[in-house]
Amino acid sequence: MPRLLVVDDEPNMRRILGAILQSDGHEVVEAAGVVEARRAFAASPFDLVVTDQRMPDGDGLSLLASCREVDPTVPVVLVTAYATVELAVDAMRQGAFDVVPKPFVPEAVRAVVNRACERTELLRENERLRGQVRRLTGSEELVGGSPEMARLRGLIARVAPTNATVLISGETGTGKELVARAIHAASARAGRAFVAVNCAGFPETLLESELFGHERGAFTGADRPRQGVFEAAHLGTLFLDEAGEMPLPLQAKLLRVLMNGEVVRVGSTAPRHVDVRIIAATNRDLEQRVRDGLFREDLYYRLAVVPIAVPPLRSRRSDLGSLVDHFLALVARDLKAAPRAVSPEVKAKLLAYDFPGNIRELRNLIERAAILAVGPRIEAEDMPLTAAGAAPGASGPGQEAAGVERLVAGLPDPLDLPSTMETVEAALIRRALTAAGGVQAEAARRLGVSRSHLAYKLKGRARGTPPR
Ligand SMILES: Nc1ncnc2c1ncn2[C@@H]1O[C@H](COP(=O)(O)OP(=O)(O)OP(=O)(O)O)[C@@H](O)[C@H]1O
Ligand SMILES: [Mg+2]
């Protein structure tokens, strides 16, 4: 049911407008002036604002501006006894949806409001269809016929229609984000936003503002107010990626938001109501982190209402064939060429490999090989699966240099420097992760980089909000 904010200093006018719109099935909240309306709008978003122009504490156009700052898509209808051409032009230029002159017949208001609601509906329908197209073109499809995948699909179908918080766990690259998107797409929130935030990608203070937003002047550099991802995901789904990395003080704040459904921007005291479905993901053993005192137990139980474990690729090798075909088809579509095949030798190599980087690693391997292969078929030499084990036992700068020389001598000619560097980097990261038993902090230490740097690298092609 659309939620409307009706603003007029005249109590009678508010009552009449309210009655007309309520009889059309809208939920109506009334405000007696600009200040009250601003407060109501900041506290919880509306689908439409119907406002008088001249009021003792301000005018409708300035209210329009402040509403748009919170929600740039909200339609605002001006109802005014001073409907001059100048005002109408001004209002439309500033983004008003329409101007209705007073006195009005109920039909005039109804028509405009219904048109505005229809437009909003269309925008959301569009968003939903875009999601469907993404799925139909295969880029968001969950591929695999193994019993593990069937179980996963069953879980997704059962949990999607509910508002339950989901905790997705699994090694890196297993498809956790894809599962989260699938849940959103199959839920009643499908037409609304799906917002992803990487909790490992920001230092603590920035993460707080990323999550909850900030007011102007809240900290150095905050030269304008900004909404956080909770507000951006209002009525939709918020995906908290790498939730296990969240610093303890923020965990406490997150818990509060989950308990009362209100966020407070950094530098503000005014709570804002948000209706957000939370899906969290982690590639850590969160229960172990709880035992180690690094993750709040109460937050863990809030998040893990429905736990979903995504199995590693090596424990469902029967999916390899269909995944390989799927990624070959995706590359072929991008290249506008016929999909390549893989040689039996490559198939055997893939089946024997244990994929520490899981499906993301497989996807990268296939894409690279399909682009680099010269013949119609991908051959073993197009698929550098053994690079991960290069130069065993190397230690110390001398040996390291010698190891690198040997590695380089073994590379085919000509080669592409950026993609080769990427392969080498990926291999080194993989080796460190394996040696560290999958613990990112330890792998980062072994590689001599910060944990957030490693987390960023692991994301590969960045998506959503890149770290600032
Ligand atoms: N079952 C699947 N079918 C097709 N593609 C998949 C499947 N699972 C994962 N992928 C693809 O593999 C890549 C990695 O998936 P995703 O980003 O969801 O992994 P993740 O578990 O979130 O990884 P990380 O822990 O590193 O964040 C993506 O390109 C995704 O499209
Ligand atoms: Mg992910």
CSV table of C-alpha atoms and ligand atoms in Angstrom, one decimal, residues 138-144 149 152-153 170-179 239 241-242 281-283 310 316 319 323 326-327 358-361 363 440 458-459 463, ligand 1:
chain,number,residue,atom,x,y,z
A,138,GLY,CA,22.7,-16.4,-17.6
A,139,SER,CA,25.0,-14.1,-15.7
A,140,GLU,CA,23.1,-14.6,-12.4
A,141,GLU,CA,22.0,-18.1,-12.9
A,142,LEU,CA,23.0,-20.8,-10.3
A,143,VAL,CA,24.3,-23.6,-12.4
A,144,GLY,CA,24.9,-27.2,-11.3
A,149,MET,CA,23.1,-27.6,-5.6
A,152,LEU,CA,20.8,-25.2,-2.0
A,153,ARG,CA,18.0,-24.3,-4.5
A,170,GLY,CA,31.3,-20.9,2.4
A,171,GLU,CA,34.8,-20.6,1.1
A,172,THR,CA,35.8,-17.7,-1.1
A,173,GLY,CA,34.3,-17.9,-4.6
A,174,THR,CA,31.7,-20.5,-3.9
A,175,GLY,CA,28.8,-18.3,-5.0
A,176,LYS,CA,27.6,-16.8,-1.7
A,177,GLU,CA,26.7,-13.5,-3.3
A,178,LEU,CA,24.9,-15.3,-6.1
A,179,VAL,CA,22.9,-17.1,-3.5
A,239,PHE,CA,23.8,-7.9,1.7
A,241,ASP,CA,29.4,-9.3,2.8
A,242,GLU,CA,32.3,-10.6,5.0
A,281,ALA,CA,27.9,-13.8,4.3
A,282,THR,CA,31.2,-15.0,5.7
A,283,ASN,CA,34.0,-17.1,4.6
A,310,VAL,CA,27.5,-23.2,0.3
A,316,ARG,CA,30.7,-31.3,-5.8
A,319,ASP,CA,28.9,-29.7,-11.3
A,323,LEU,CA,29.9,-24.9,-15.0
A,326,HIS,CA,28.2,-22.2,-18.8
A,327,PHE,CA,31.3,-20.0,-18.5
A,358,ASN,CA,36.3,-22.3,-6.1
A,359,ILE,CA,33.9,-21.2,-8.8
A,360,ARG,CA,35.4,-17.7,-9.2
A,361,GLU,CA,38.8,-19.4,-9.9
A,363,ARG,CA,35.4,-18.9,-14.1
A,440,GLN,CA,42.7,-14.2,5.4
A,458,LEU,CA,40.2,-11.2,-3.6
A,459,LYS,CA,37.2,-9.3,-4.9
A,463,ARG,CA,31.5,-4.5,-7.9
B,1,LIG,N1,26.4,-22.1,-9.0
B,1,LIG,C1,27.0,-21.2,-9.8
B,1,LIG,N2,26.6,-21.1,-11.1
B,1,LIG,C2,27.2,-20.2,-11.9
B,1,LIG,N3,28.0,-19.3,-11.5
B,1,LIG,C3,28.4,-19.3,-10.3
B,1,LIG,C4,27.9,-20.2,-9.3
B,1,LIG,N4,28.4,-20.0,-8.1
B,1,LIG,C5,29.3,-19.0,-8.3
B,1,LIG,N5,29.3,-18.5,-9.6
B,1,LIG,C6,30.1,-17.4,-10.1
B,1,LIG,O1,31.3,-17.5,-9.5
B,1,LIG,C7,31.8,-16.2,-9.1
B,1,LIG,C8,32.0,-16.1,-7.6
B,1,LIG,O2,30.7,-16.1,-7.0
B,1,LIG,P1,30.4,-15.1,-5.8
B,1,LIG,O3,30.9,-13.8,-6.0
B,1,LIG,O4,28.9,-15.2,-5.5
B,1,LIG,O5,31.2,-15.9,-4.7
B,1,LIG,P2,31.4,-15.5,-3.1
B,1,LIG,O6,31.2,-16.8,-2.4
B,1,LIG,O7,30.6,-14.4,-2.7
B,1,LIG,O8,32.9,-15.2,-3.0
B,1,LIG,P3,33.8,-14.4,-1.9
B,1,LIG,O9,33.8,-15.1,-0.6
B,1,LIG,O10,35.1,-14.3,-2.5
B,1,LIG,O11,33.1,-13.0,-1.8
B,1,LIG,C9,30.8,-15.2,-9.7
B,1,LIG,O12,31.2,-14.8,-11.0
B,1,LIG,C10,29.5,-16.0,-9.8
B,1,LIG,O13,28.7,-15.6,-10.9
